[in-house]
Structures are given as C-alpha cells and as structure tokens.
Coordinates of C-alpha atoms and ligand atoms in Angstrom, one line a residue:
Chain A
M24 CA -27.8 -116.9 -90.6
E25 CA -29.0 -119.9 -88.6
I26 CA -27.5 -118.8 -85.3
S27 CA -28.4 -115.1 -85.8
N28 CA -32.0 -116.0 -86.5
Y29 CA -32.5 -118.3 -83.6
M30 CA -30.9 -116.0 -81.1
R31 CA -32.7 -112.9 -82.4
N32 CA -36.0 -114.6 -82.0
E33 CA -35.2 -115.4 -78.4
H34 CA -34.4 -111.7 -77.7
R35 CA -37.8 -110.7 -79.2
S36 CA -39.6 -113.3 -77.2
C37 CA -38.1 -112.0 -74.0
D38 CA -39.2 -108.5 -74.9
E39 CA -42.8 -109.7 -75.2
S40 CA -42.9 -111.2 -71.8
F41 CA -41.4 -108.2 -70.3
A42 CA -43.8 -105.8 -71.9
K43 CA -46.7 -107.9 -70.5
S44 CA -45.3 -107.6 -67.1
E45 CA -45.0 -103.8 -67.4
H46 CA -48.6 -103.7 -68.6
A47 CA -49.8 -105.6 -65.5
V48 CA -47.9 -103.3 -63.1
N49 CA -49.3 -100.3 -64.9
N50 CA -52.7 -101.7 -64.1
D51 CA -51.7 -102.4 -60.5
D52 CA -52.1 -106.1 -61.0
F53 CA -48.9 -107.3 -59.3
K54 CA -49.9 -111.0 -59.2
E55 CA -50.2 -111.0 -63.0
A56 CA -47.1 -109.0 -63.2
F57 CA -45.1 -111.5 -61.2
K58 CA -46.3 -114.3 -63.5
H59 CA -45.1 -112.5 -66.6
F60 CA -41.9 -111.4 -64.9
E61 CA -41.1 -114.9 -63.9
D62 CA -41.5 -116.0 -67.6
F63 CA -39.2 -113.1 -68.6
M64 CA -36.6 -113.9 -66.0
I65 CA -36.5 -117.7 -66.8
E66 CA -36.4 -117.0 -70.5
T67 CA -33.6 -114.4 -70.1
L68 CA -31.5 -116.4 -67.8
N69 CA -31.9 -119.4 -69.9
H70 CA -30.8 -117.4 -73.0
F71 CA -27.8 -116.1 -71.1
A72 CA -26.9 -119.7 -70.1
K73 CA -27.1 -120.9 -73.7
E74 CA -24.7 -118.1 -74.7
E75 CA -22.3 -118.6 -71.8
E76 CA -22.2 -122.4 -71.9
I77 CA -22.7 -123.2 -75.6
L78 CA -22.3 -120.3 -78.1
F79 CA -19.6 -118.2 -76.5
P80 CA -17.2 -121.2 -75.8
A81 CA -17.6 -122.4 -79.4
F82 CA -16.9 -118.9 -80.6
E83 CA -13.9 -118.5 -78.4
E84 CA -12.5 -121.8 -79.6
A85 CA -13.0 -120.9 -83.2
T86 CA -11.3 -117.5 -82.8
G87 CA -8.9 -118.3 -80.1
S88 CA -9.8 -115.3 -78.0
T89 CA -11.4 -115.4 -74.5
E90 CA -10.9 -111.8 -73.6
G91 CA -12.7 -110.1 -76.5
P92 CA -16.3 -109.4 -77.1
T93 CA -17.6 -112.5 -75.2
M94 CA -16.1 -111.3 -72.0
V95 CA -17.8 -108.0 -72.2
M96 CA -21.1 -109.7 -73.0
C97 CA -20.8 -111.9 -69.9
H98 CA -20.1 -108.8 -67.8
E99 CA -23.3 -107.2 -69.1
H100 CA -25.2 -110.4 -68.4
N101 CA -24.2 -110.0 -64.8
Q102 CA -25.4 -106.4 -64.7
V103 CA -28.7 -107.6 -66.0
R104 CA -28.8 -110.4 -63.4
Q105 CA -28.4 -107.7 -60.6
L106 CA -31.3 -105.6 -62.0
L107 CA -33.5 -108.7 -62.3
E108 CA -33.2 -109.3 -58.6
K109 CA -34.1 -105.6 -57.9
L110 CA -37.1 -105.9 -60.2
K111 CA -38.3 -109.0 -58.4
D112 CA -38.1 -107.1 -55.1
A113 CA -40.0 -104.2 -56.5
I114 CA -42.9 -106.4 -57.7
K115 CA -42.9 -108.3 -54.3
N116 CA -43.1 -105.0 -52.5
E117 CA -45.7 -103.8 -55.0
D118 CA -43.6 -100.6 -55.5
K119 CA -44.8 -99.2 -58.8
K120 CA -42.4 -96.3 -58.9
E121 CA -39.3 -98.4 -58.1
F122 CA -40.5 -101.0 -60.6
F123 CA -40.6 -98.6 -63.5
S124 CA -37.3 -97.0 -62.5
V125 CA -35.6 -100.4 -62.5
A126 CA -37.5 -101.5 -65.6
D127 CA -36.3 -98.5 -67.7
T128 CA -32.7 -99.0 -66.8
L129 CA -32.9 -102.8 -67.4
M130 CA -34.7 -102.4 -70.7
I131 CA -32.1 -100.0 -72.1
L132 CA -29.2 -102.1 -70.8
L133 CA -30.7 -105.2 -72.3
Q134 CA -31.6 -103.6 -75.6
Q135 CA -28.2 -102.1 -76.3
H136 CA -26.7 -105.5 -75.3
N137 CA -28.9 -107.3 -77.7
M138 CA -28.2 -104.8 -80.4
K139 CA -24.4 -105.4 -80.1
E140 CA -24.9 -109.1 -80.2
E141 CA -27.2 -109.1 -83.2
Q142 CA -25.2 -106.6 -85.2
M143 CA -21.8 -108.0 -84.5
L144 CA -21.3 -111.0 -82.3
Y145 CA -24.0 -113.2 -83.9
A146 CA -23.0 -112.1 -87.4
M147 CA -19.5 -113.2 -86.6
C148 CA -20.7 -116.5 -85.1
D149 CA -22.7 -117.2 -88.3
R150 CA -19.4 -116.9 -90.2
V151 CA -16.8 -118.6 -88.0
L152 CA -19.2 -121.3 -86.8
Q153 CA -20.7 -122.0 -90.2
Q154 CA -20.0 -125.7 -90.2
Q155 CA -21.3 -126.4 -86.7
A156 CA -24.2 -123.9 -86.8
G157 CA -26.9 -126.6 -87.1
D158 CA -25.5 -128.7 -84.2
L159 CA -25.1 -125.6 -82.0
V160 CA -28.7 -124.5 -82.5
E161 CA -29.9 -128.0 -81.8
K162 CA -27.9 -128.1 -78.6
M163 CA -29.3 -124.7 -77.5
K164 CA -32.8 -125.8 -78.3
E165 CA -32.3 -128.8 -76.0
H166 CA -30.7 -126.7 -73.3
Chain B
M10 CA -8.9 -113.5 -88.2
F11 CA -11.3 -110.8 -86.9
S12 CA -8.8 -109.1 -84.8
H13 CA -9.0 -105.8 -86.6
G14 CA -10.1 -103.9 -83.5
L15 CA -13.3 -105.8 -82.9
S16 CA -14.4 -105.5 -79.4
L17 CA -17.7 -104.6 -77.9
D18 CA -16.2 -102.8 -74.9
Q19 CA -15.4 -99.4 -76.2
A20 CA -17.7 -97.2 -74.2
P21 CA -15.7 -93.9 -74.2
P22 CA -15.3 -92.0 -70.9
L23 CA -18.5 -90.2 -69.8
S24 CA -16.7 -86.8 -70.1
V25 CA -16.3 -87.3 -73.8
I26 CA -20.1 -87.3 -74.3
M27 CA -21.0 -84.9 -71.5
R28 CA -18.7 -82.1 -72.7
F29 CA -20.6 -81.9 -76.0
F30 CA -24.0 -82.1 -74.3
L31 CA -23.1 -79.4 -71.8
T32 CA -22.4 -77.0 -74.6
I33 CA -26.0 -77.4 -75.8
P34 CA -27.6 -75.1 -73.1
F35 CA -24.7 -72.6 -73.5
F36 CA -25.3 -72.0 -77.2
G37 CA -29.0 -72.4 -76.8
V38 CA -29.2 -69.6 -74.3
L39 CA -26.9 -67.5 -76.5
A40 CA -29.3 -68.0 -79.4
A41 CA -32.2 -67.0 -77.1
F42 CA -30.4 -63.8 -76.3
G43 CA -29.7 -63.3 -80.0
I44 CA -33.4 -63.6 -80.8
L45 CA -34.4 -61.4 -77.8
F46 CA -32.1 -58.5 -78.9
A47 CA -32.6 -58.8 -82.6
D48 CA -34.9 -56.4 -84.5
V49 CA -38.2 -58.4 -84.8
Q50 CA -38.6 -57.2 -88.4
N51 CA -35.3 -58.8 -89.3
L52 CA -36.2 -62.1 -87.8
G53 CA -38.8 -62.8 -90.5
N54 CA -36.0 -62.5 -93.1
W55 CA -33.8 -65.6 -93.3
D56 CA -31.1 -63.9 -95.4
I57 CA -30.3 -61.0 -92.9
P58 CA -27.0 -61.6 -91.2
Q59 CA -28.5 -61.5 -87.7
T60 CA -30.9 -64.3 -88.5
V61 CA -28.1 -66.2 -90.1
A62 CA -26.2 -65.9 -86.9
I63 CA -29.0 -67.2 -84.8
V64 CA -29.6 -70.1 -87.1
H65 CA -26.0 -71.1 -86.9
L66 CA -25.8 -70.8 -83.1
L67 CA -28.6 -73.3 -83.0
L68 CA -27.4 -75.6 -85.8
I69 CA -23.7 -75.7 -84.9
G70 CA -23.8 -74.9 -81.2
V71 CA -26.8 -77.1 -80.4
A72 CA -27.5 -79.6 -83.1
A73 CA -23.9 -80.4 -84.2
M74 CA -22.8 -80.6 -80.5
A75 CA -25.6 -83.1 -79.8
M76 CA -24.8 -85.1 -82.8
I77 CA -21.0 -85.4 -82.1
G78 CA -21.6 -86.3 -78.4
A79 CA -24.1 -89.0 -79.3
L80 CA -22.0 -90.3 -82.1
F81 CA -18.9 -90.7 -79.9
Q82 CA -21.1 -93.0 -77.8
M83 CA -23.0 -94.8 -80.5
L84 CA -20.3 -95.4 -83.0
P85 CA -18.5 -98.1 -81.1
V86 CA -21.9 -99.9 -80.6
L87 CA -22.9 -99.5 -84.3
A88 CA -19.5 -100.1 -85.9
G89 CA -17.9 -102.4 -83.4
A90 CA -14.7 -100.4 -83.6
A91 CA -13.2 -98.2 -81.0
I92 CA -12.3 -94.6 -81.6
A93 CA -8.7 -94.4 -80.6
E94 CA -8.0 -91.8 -77.9
P95 CA -11.6 -90.5 -77.7
L96 CA -10.9 -88.0 -74.9
Y97 CA -8.1 -86.4 -76.7
H98 CA -10.1 -86.0 -80.0
A99 CA -13.2 -84.9 -78.1
R100 CA -11.2 -82.2 -76.3
W101 CA -9.6 -80.5 -79.3
T102 CA -12.6 -80.8 -81.7
H103 CA -14.9 -79.5 -79.0
L104 CA -12.7 -76.5 -78.3
L105 CA -12.2 -75.6 -81.9
L106 CA -16.0 -75.9 -82.6
I107 CA -16.8 -73.6 -79.7
I108 CA -14.4 -70.9 -80.7
G109 CA -15.3 -71.3 -84.4
T110 CA -19.0 -71.1 -83.7
L111 CA -18.6 -68.0 -81.5
M112 CA -16.6 -66.3 -84.1
I113 CA -18.7 -67.1 -87.1
T114 CA -21.9 -66.1 -85.4
A115 CA -20.4 -62.9 -83.9
A116 CA -19.2 -62.1 -87.5
F117 CA -22.8 -62.3 -88.7
Y118 CA -24.6 -60.9 -85.7
F119 CA -22.4 -57.8 -85.1
N120 CA -21.2 -57.3 -88.7
T121 CA -17.6 -57.9 -87.7
Y122 CA -16.4 -59.8 -90.6
I123 CA -12.9 -59.9 -89.4
F124 CA -13.9 -62.9 -87.3
M125 CA -14.9 -64.8 -90.4
H126 CA -11.4 -65.5 -91.5
P127 CA -10.2 -67.5 -88.5
A128 CA -13.7 -69.1 -87.9
V129 CA -13.6 -70.9 -91.3
P130 CA -10.4 -73.0 -90.7
L131 CA -11.5 -73.7 -87.1
L132 CA -14.9 -75.1 -88.2
I133 CA -13.7 -76.8 -91.3
G134 CA -10.8 -78.4 -89.4
S135 CA -12.9 -79.7 -86.5
F136 CA -15.9 -80.8 -88.6
G137 CA -13.6 -82.2 -91.2
F138 CA -11.8 -84.4 -88.8
I139 CA -15.0 -85.6 -87.1
I140 CA -16.5 -86.5 -90.5
Y141 CA -13.3 -88.3 -91.5
L142 CA -13.1 -90.1 -88.2
M143 CA -16.8 -91.3 -88.1
L144 CA -17.1 -92.0 -91.9
S145 CA -13.9 -94.1 -91.9
K146 CA -15.2 -96.2 -89.0
L147 CA -18.6 -96.6 -90.6
A148 CA -17.2 -97.5 -94.0
A149 CA -15.3 -100.4 -92.4
V150 CA -18.4 -101.9 -90.9
E151 CA -19.1 -105.2 -92.6
N152 CA -22.7 -105.5 -91.6
K153 CA -24.0 -102.3 -93.1
T154 CA -27.4 -101.9 -91.4
P155 CA -29.8 -99.2 -92.6
S156 CA -28.7 -97.1 -89.6
V157 CA -25.0 -97.3 -90.7
V158 CA -26.0 -96.4 -94.3
G159 CA -28.1 -93.5 -93.0
M160 CA -25.3 -92.1 -90.9
M161 CA -22.9 -92.3 -93.8
V162 CA -25.4 -90.3 -96.0
S163 CA -25.8 -87.8 -93.1
L164 CA -22.1 -87.3 -92.6
S165 CA -21.4 -87.1 -96.3
S166 CA -24.1 -84.4 -96.7
L167 CA -22.6 -82.5 -93.8
G168 CA -19.3 -82.6 -95.7
A169 CA -21.0 -81.4 -98.9
G170 CA -22.8 -78.6 -96.9
L171 CA -19.5 -77.5 -95.4
L172 CA -17.8 -77.4 -98.8
L173 CA -20.7 -75.2 -100.0
A174 CA -20.3 -73.0 -96.9
L175 CA -16.6 -72.6 -97.7
I176 CA -17.3 -71.6 -101.3
L177 CA -20.0 -69.1 -100.1
T178 CA -17.6 -67.6 -97.6
A179 CA -14.9 -67.2 -100.3
I180 CA -17.4 -65.5 -102.6
F181 CA -18.5 -63.3 -99.7
M182 CA -14.9 -62.2 -99.2
G183 CA -14.6 -61.3 -102.9
A184 CA -13.6 -64.5 -104.7
D185 CA -15.3 -65.2 -108.0
F186 CA -16.0 -68.8 -109.1
G187 CA -18.7 -67.8 -111.6
M188 CA -21.4 -69.3 -109.3
E189 CA -24.5 -67.7 -108.0
P190 CA -24.4 -67.3 -104.2
L191 CA -28.2 -67.7 -104.0
Q192 CA -28.1 -71.1 -105.7
L193 CA -25.2 -72.1 -103.5
R194 CA -27.1 -71.1 -100.4
S195 CA -30.1 -73.1 -101.6
L196 CA -27.8 -76.1 -101.9
H197 CA -26.1 -75.5 -98.6
L198 CA -29.3 -75.4 -96.6
R199 CA -30.8 -78.4 -98.3
F200 CA -27.6 -80.5 -97.7
M201 CA -27.6 -79.4 -94.1
L202 CA -31.2 -79.6 -93.1
A203 CA -32.4 -82.6 -95.2
G204 CA -29.1 -84.4 -95.8
W205 CA -27.3 -84.0 -92.6
I206 CA -29.9 -83.5 -89.9
G207 CA -32.9 -85.2 -91.4
T208 CA -31.1 -88.3 -92.4
L209 CA -29.3 -88.4 -89.1
V210 CA -32.6 -88.4 -87.2
M211 CA -33.8 -91.2 -89.5
A212 CA -30.7 -93.3 -88.9
V213 CA -30.9 -92.8 -85.2
S214 CA -34.6 -93.5 -85.1
F215 CA -34.3 -96.8 -86.9
Q216 CA -32.1 -97.9 -84.0
V217 CA -33.5 -96.2 -80.9
I218 CA -37.3 -96.1 -81.3
E219 CA -37.4 -99.9 -81.4
M220 CA -34.8 -100.2 -78.7
F221 CA -36.1 -97.7 -76.1
Y222 CA -39.8 -98.3 -76.5
V223 CA -39.9 -101.9 -77.8
T224 CA -41.8 -101.3 -81.0
P225 CA -42.0 -103.3 -84.2
P226 CA -39.0 -102.4 -86.4
Y227 CA -39.5 -99.7 -89.1
P228 CA -40.8 -101.3 -92.4
K229 CA -37.9 -102.7 -94.4
F230 CA -38.8 -100.4 -97.3
V231 CA -38.5 -97.3 -95.1
R232 CA -35.2 -98.4 -93.6
S233 CA -33.6 -99.4 -96.9
F234 CA -34.7 -96.6 -99.2
F235 CA -35.4 -93.4 -97.2
P236 CA -31.9 -92.3 -96.4
L237 CA -30.8 -93.1 -100.0
G238 CA -34.0 -91.4 -101.3
V239 CA -32.9 -88.3 -99.5
L240 CA -29.4 -88.5 -101.0
F241 CA -30.9 -89.1 -104.5
S242 CA -33.3 -86.1 -104.2
L243 CA -30.4 -83.9 -103.1
L244 CA -28.3 -84.9 -106.0
L245 CA -31.2 -84.4 -108.4
Y246 CA -31.7 -81.0 -106.9
T247 CA -28.0 -80.2 -107.3
I248 CA -28.1 -81.0 -111.0
A249 CA -31.5 -79.4 -111.6
I250 CA -30.8 -76.1 -109.9
F251 CA -28.3 -75.1 -112.6
A252 CA -30.6 -76.4 -115.4
D253 CA -34.3 -76.8 -114.8
S254 CA -36.3 -75.2 -112.0
V255 CA -39.2 -77.5 -112.4
I256 CA -37.1 -80.6 -111.8
A257 CA -35.6 -78.7 -108.8
S258 CA -39.1 -78.2 -107.4
V259 CA -39.8 -81.9 -108.0
A260 CA -36.7 -82.8 -106.0
D261 CA -37.8 -80.5 -103.2
V262 CA -41.2 -82.1 -103.1
M263 CA -39.6 -85.6 -103.0
L264 CA -37.5 -84.5 -100.0
A265 CA -40.6 -83.1 -98.2
L266 CA -42.6 -86.3 -98.9
L267 CA -39.8 -88.6 -97.6
F268 CA -39.8 -86.7 -94.3
L269 CA -43.5 -86.5 -94.2
C270 CA -43.8 -90.3 -94.6
F271 CA -41.0 -90.9 -92.1
S272 CA -42.8 -88.8 -89.5
L273 CA -46.0 -90.7 -90.0
V274 CA -44.3 -94.1 -89.7
T275 CA -42.6 -93.0 -86.6
L276 CA -45.8 -91.7 -85.0
R277 CA -47.4 -95.0 -85.9
R278 CA -44.5 -97.0 -84.3
L279 CA -44.8 -94.9 -81.1
M280 CA -48.5 -95.9 -81.0
Q281 CA -47.5 -99.6 -81.4
R282 CA -45.0 -99.6 -78.6
K283 CA -45.3 -102.5 -76.3
R284 CA -44.1 -100.6 -73.2
P285 CA -47.2 -99.1 -71.5
V286 CA -45.7 -96.0 -69.9
A287 CA -45.5 -92.8 -72.0
D288 CA -42.7 -90.9 -70.3
A289 CA -41.5 -87.4 -71.2
T290 CA -39.2 -88.8 -73.9
V291 CA -42.1 -90.5 -75.7
W292 CA -44.0 -87.2 -75.8
L293 CA -40.9 -85.4 -77.0
W294 CA -40.5 -87.8 -79.9
R295 CA -44.2 -87.4 -80.7
T296 CA -43.8 -83.6 -80.6
A297 CA -40.7 -83.9 -82.8
M298 CA -42.5 -86.0 -85.4
I299 CA -45.6 -83.8 -85.5
S300 CA -43.4 -80.8 -86.0
L301 CA -41.5 -82.6 -88.8
L302 CA -44.9 -83.5 -90.4
L303 CA -46.1 -79.9 -90.3
S304 CA -42.7 -78.6 -91.4
S305 CA -42.8 -80.9 -94.4
L306 CA -46.3 -79.9 -95.2
S307 CA -45.3 -76.2 -95.0
A308 CA -42.5 -76.9 -97.4
I309 CA -44.9 -78.5 -99.9
L310 CA -47.3 -75.6 -99.6
H311 CA -44.5 -73.2 -100.3
I312 CA -43.2 -75.1 -103.3
V313 CA -46.5 -76.2 -104.9
A314 CA -48.9 -73.4 -104.0
G315 CA -46.3 -70.7 -103.9
I316 CA -47.3 -69.5 -100.4
D317 CA -44.4 -67.3 -99.2
G318 CA -45.3 -67.3 -95.6
A319 CA -45.1 -71.1 -95.4
V320 CA -41.3 -70.8 -95.5
H321 CA -41.2 -69.4 -92.0
F322 CA -43.3 -72.2 -90.7
F323 CA -41.2 -74.8 -92.5
A324 CA -38.0 -73.3 -90.8
L325 CA -39.4 -72.7 -87.3
L326 CA -41.1 -76.1 -87.2
F327 CA -37.9 -77.8 -88.4
G328 CA -36.0 -76.1 -85.6
Y329 CA -38.7 -77.2 -83.0
F330 CA -38.4 -80.7 -84.4
V331 CA -34.6 -80.7 -84.0
L332 CA -34.8 -79.4 -80.4
S333 CA -37.4 -82.0 -79.5
V334 CA -35.3 -84.9 -80.8
I335 CA -32.2 -83.6 -78.9
F336 CA -34.1 -83.4 -75.6
A337 CA -35.8 -86.8 -76.2
M338 CA -32.4 -88.5 -76.9
S339 CA -30.5 -86.8 -74.0
Y340 CA -33.1 -87.7 -71.4
K341 CA -32.5 -91.4 -72.1
I342 CA -28.8 -91.4 -73.0
V343 CA -27.5 -89.2 -70.1
P344 CA -29.1 -91.1 -67.2
F345 CA -28.4 -94.4 -68.8
L346 CA -24.7 -93.6 -69.3
V347 CA -24.4 -92.3 -65.7
W348 CA -25.9 -95.5 -64.4
F349 CA -23.9 -97.7 -66.8
H350 CA -20.5 -96.1 -65.9
L351 CA -21.2 -96.2 -62.1
N352 CA -22.4 -99.7 -62.3
A353 CA -19.4 -100.8 -64.3
K354 CA -17.1 -99.2 -61.7
G355 CA -18.7 -101.5 -59.1
V356 CA -20.5 -98.8 -57.2
L357 CA -22.8 -100.5 -54.7
E358 CA -26.4 -99.2 -54.8
T359 CA -25.9 -97.3 -58.1
P360 CA -28.8 -94.9 -58.4
L361 CA -31.2 -95.9 -61.1
M362 CA -32.1 -93.8 -64.2
G363 CA -35.2 -92.5 -62.5
D364 CA -33.1 -91.1 -59.6
I365 CA -30.4 -89.7 -61.9
L366 CA -32.9 -87.8 -64.0
P367 CA -36.2 -87.7 -62.1
A368 CA -39.4 -88.0 -64.3
K369 CA -40.7 -84.8 -62.7
A370 CA -37.7 -82.8 -64.0
A371 CA -38.1 -84.1 -67.5
T372 CA -41.9 -83.5 -67.4
L373 CA -41.5 -79.9 -66.3
H374 CA -39.2 -79.3 -69.3
L375 CA -41.7 -81.0 -71.6
W376 CA -44.5 -78.7 -70.5
L377 CA -42.3 -75.6 -71.0
H378 CA -41.3 -76.9 -74.4
W379 CA -44.9 -77.2 -75.4
V380 CA -45.6 -73.6 -74.2
L381 CA -42.7 -72.6 -76.5
G382 CA -44.5 -74.4 -79.4
V383 CA -47.8 -72.6 -78.6
C384 CA -46.0 -69.3 -78.4
G385 CA -44.7 -69.9 -81.9
L386 CA -48.3 -69.9 -83.1
F387 CA -48.7 -66.3 -82.0
L388 CA -46.3 -65.4 -84.8
L389 CA -49.4 -65.6 -87.0
L390 CA -50.6 -62.5 -85.1
T391 CA -47.5 -60.5 -84.3
P392 CA -43.8 -60.7 -84.9
Y393 CA -43.3 -59.6 -81.3
A394 CA -44.1 -63.2 -80.4
Y395 CA -40.3 -63.7 -81.1
K396 CA -39.7 -62.0 -77.7
G397 CA -41.7 -64.7 -76.0
I398 CA -40.0 -67.4 -78.1
A399 CA -36.6 -66.1 -77.0
L400 CA -37.5 -66.2 -73.3
L401 CA -39.2 -69.6 -73.4
L402 CA -36.3 -71.1 -75.5
G403 CA -33.8 -69.8 -73.0
A404 CA -35.8 -71.0 -70.0
G405 CA -36.2 -74.5 -71.6
L406 CA -32.4 -74.8 -72.2
I407 CA -31.6 -73.6 -68.7
I408 CA -33.8 -76.4 -67.3
Y409 CA -32.2 -78.8 -69.7
G410 CA -28.8 -77.7 -68.5
V411 CA -29.8 -78.1 -64.9
N412 CA -31.1 -81.6 -65.5
I413 CA -27.9 -82.7 -67.3
L414 CA -25.7 -81.1 -64.6
R415 CA -27.6 -82.8 -61.9
A416 CA -26.9 -86.2 -63.5
L417 CA -23.3 -85.3 -63.9
K418 CA -23.0 -84.3 -60.3
I419 CA -24.4 -87.6 -59.2
Y420 CA -21.8 -89.3 -61.3
N421 CA -19.0 -87.2 -59.9
S422 CA -20.0 -87.8 -56.3
L423 CA -20.1 -91.6 -56.7
K424 CA -17.5 -92.3 -59.3
D425 CA -14.7 -92.9 -56.8
K426 CA -16.7 -95.1 -54.5
G427 CA -16.6 -98.1 -56.8
L428 CA -15.1 -101.4 -55.9
L429 CA -13.7 -102.2 -59.3
Ligands
FE2_507 FE1 -26.1 -111.9 -74.3
FE2_508 FE1 -28.3 -112.7 -76.5

C-alpha cells in the first residue's frame, strides 16, 4: 500500500491547488489564480515525472511489458500537458470563459486518469514492486 | 503474470456509447406521446396496461439505454478489462432492445398481446447477455471497490427483476405456478427501482461526484454498506412478502431510509465541492437528489401512515430523479468523450467541452426540466396536469436530443482530420 498511498496523496494535493486557482478566476483575481495555477502545474508535472522516470520503468521491468498500461498513462500525461499550456494562456489573457472551458476538460481528463491509476496501476505496483516499495517512494520524495 | 487482459486503453469507439444515448430522446418522446394520448383518469392507476406501457417506455427505453451506454464506457475504466468486440455487441443488443421495448409497450398500450410473445425473448436475450457480460467482468476485478460491488448488486437485481417479469408474463399468458401475480409484481418493481436503478445511481455517484466536482469522498460507511443494505432489504422483503406483512413493511422502510440518507449525503457532498462553478450538471444532480429525498419520504408516508396518494408522488418523483441523473451524466460524458476521441486522433485545435456542449444549451434544458417539475405539482389540483407534463417531457427530451446530436456532429466533422 506504500506506493498507492503516497501517489494518491499527491493526486489529492494537486486537486487542492487547482480548486484554489478556479476560485481565484471565479473572483476575477487573475494574479492570485496564476500563483495557484503555477503551484498546480509544477506539482502535476513533477508527479508525472516521478511516474515516467521512476515508478513506470520499475513496473515495466518487473512485469516485462512496456506497451501496456504505462504507455497509455504516458499518452494521457501528454494530453494533460497540452491542456496545461492552454490554461496558462487563458489566465494570461484573463479570459474567464476560455479558462473554465479548458478547466472542465482538464479536470475530467485528469480525474479519470487518476482513477485508473489508483484503482489498477498503483494497486498492481504495490504488489509487483513490494520489495522495493520503500526505496521507490524515497526516490520519488527526493525527486 | 498480470497479462489476463489488463490494459488501461480500452475506450470503446464513440459510436458504441452514442447509439444508446441517442435512443433516449426517441423513447422519451414516445413516452411523452403515450402520456398525452392516454386517458388522464387511467394515469393515476399504476396497474392499468396503458400506464404500465408508459412506465416501461421510460425505464427500458430511457433508463436502461442510458445505463448500458454508460457501462460500455465505464466498465473498462472500473474493471480494467476490455469488452471484446464492443461495437458488435452494442449493435445487436441495442437493436434487440429497441424492437423488444417497442413490442412490449405496444402490447400493453394498445392491448395487442400478440406482441408480448416475441418481445419476451428479445428483451430477455439482450438484457441477459448484457448482464452476463458486465457481471463477469466485474466479478473478475481484484480490487473490488464499493462502486464495483454496487454495480454487481445493481446488475444482479436487474437479473432478478427480469426473472420476475418472465414469470409474470407466463402467468399473464395462462401458466400457473401457484404464485400470486400481485406479490410478484411488488417484488418485480422493488428489484427494478431500488435494486437495479437505485443501487446503480449509488455506485456511479461514489465514483463521479468526487471525480467531476472534486468533493470529499462519500463516508466509508455509506460506500461499504449502502448497496449491500439495499440488497439485504430486498432479500428480507422477498422472504417476508410470503410470510409476514409487518416485516415486509419494515424492509420497505429500510429501503426508503437508505435512499433518503444517500440523497442527503450526496447533497452535502455537492455543497462541499471544491470547484466553485455550479454548472447545469451540478444543478441537475441537486434536482435529482431532492427528488429522491422527497420520493423516499413519500414512500415512508405511504407505508407508515397509509396515505394512498403518496404512492403517486413516490413514483413520479422517482421518475424525475432518474431523468435528472441521466441528463446530469450525459452532459459531462458526451462532451468529454467527443473531446477525448478527437484529441486521441491527433486533431489539432480540438474543440473543448464547452464548445462541444455549450453551457447555454445545457442551462436551457435545465430550466425546462425545472418547469416540468413544477408542472408535476399541479397534479395535486387536477389530473389534466398530465397533459402539460407530456408536452414538457417531450420538449425536454427533444432539446436533449439536439444537444447530443450537435456534439456528435462536431465529432463527425473533425474525426477524419486527425494526424494520428
Ligand atoms: Fe499519471
Ligand atoms: Fe498519477
């Protein structure tokens, strides 16, 4: 459960920053919004990097598959990355309508992505990476 | 080691889901016509064949279609296992369901019972296969979350409800099993409304309320025990109905209380959501949960205080609850899937959800849906309010159909422009 718990907490923490950013845009405070958005973007990209550079390679090595679930997850990371850029532009242009339109799409994409990871991929990681779980989490914390 | 079909990339083709969703307005409008042309005195009586026909148009033609479409999409995400050849299975089950629904409702509405014989195998065959398909996938899930358990309870109840329907039809055609049709009907409707639809909405809510609106998760107690509580109450009712009517009433009250608490928790979660914007879907969920709350209260009033009229409000509010959930779900799922499939095809400048299903279009439907709810209140004054209900129901479903079709048109116009 070590990996699951650690990664799940990161997902929740990203959600918090994002919600703060939405609140600021809703109050037309784009400066505040940008601050929270930056937190969200850094946290999210960092989380993706931990998965792509540490967790997924370890999983792929343990299961011997590189074309399975991890590949799909990486593809969705790229979809999220595109939307993050769009969201940044919307805040810079102080375009509230565009912001919420991108935000809605991004949020559902990210949430269903997280759901798949939490329900399956992390659960499998917990099992196949049982012995190295402690080390992996340490490595990700340092990342 | 884990190669038994585990992959996270099993989004079925968009047409699998859309074909089911597009049937919703078709049957919804048919039901509206059914109400419009029915004798208003009959509509207050839930055992008259015309009313039975309208109820089945809405529950099979609208609710079941929505469920099957959504499950084809959600199952791979929930279960981590692909449905083999989803398009093929979607095609034939969809077709059989349409013909079966038309036949069985025509049989009831027009008293043409000759349609009943072919309708039964069509419906049992298509539903039976869907239940088998979904249940077998869910049973294989190792990480059985409350949503997975809830869906298994829901699909099993659907199976039980179908079996009861089969026995009822046989009795109707002259077979004698030594069972009381009235008791079987009571079982059939409880397994369908509480077991199948109610638990399904619970299972889906546990997943999507948190996900779409960023809320705290449902309390662990609710997630772990409510779907099983429904199942337990249904089984208790089943035993009690043949033995002890007091215990049967207790089981009924337990069912109503479970849904009453569930609606309160959901309303609370929607208040606690971290996303600030309350779009049409948030209001549709609220509308759904308030209807469910009032519907459960009406059921309790009927059982405990013996108020006969409360049955109508239980049934009508339950229907309003189901419709509200379907609209709330569709208005997130459809634009997201259109965006997701276009983006995955590498279409540059994929329109966003807000362009695929404009907020204004959803809001217009929301207001009309509320007017429909208000019109229902006029039933307290005159049964002729059913005429208004028919018109508003039909109009709402036409708007829904237009909204869904618009999204599909955007998909079709861009789907070949992808780079991948
Ligand atoms: Fe990820
Ligand atoms: Fe993740």
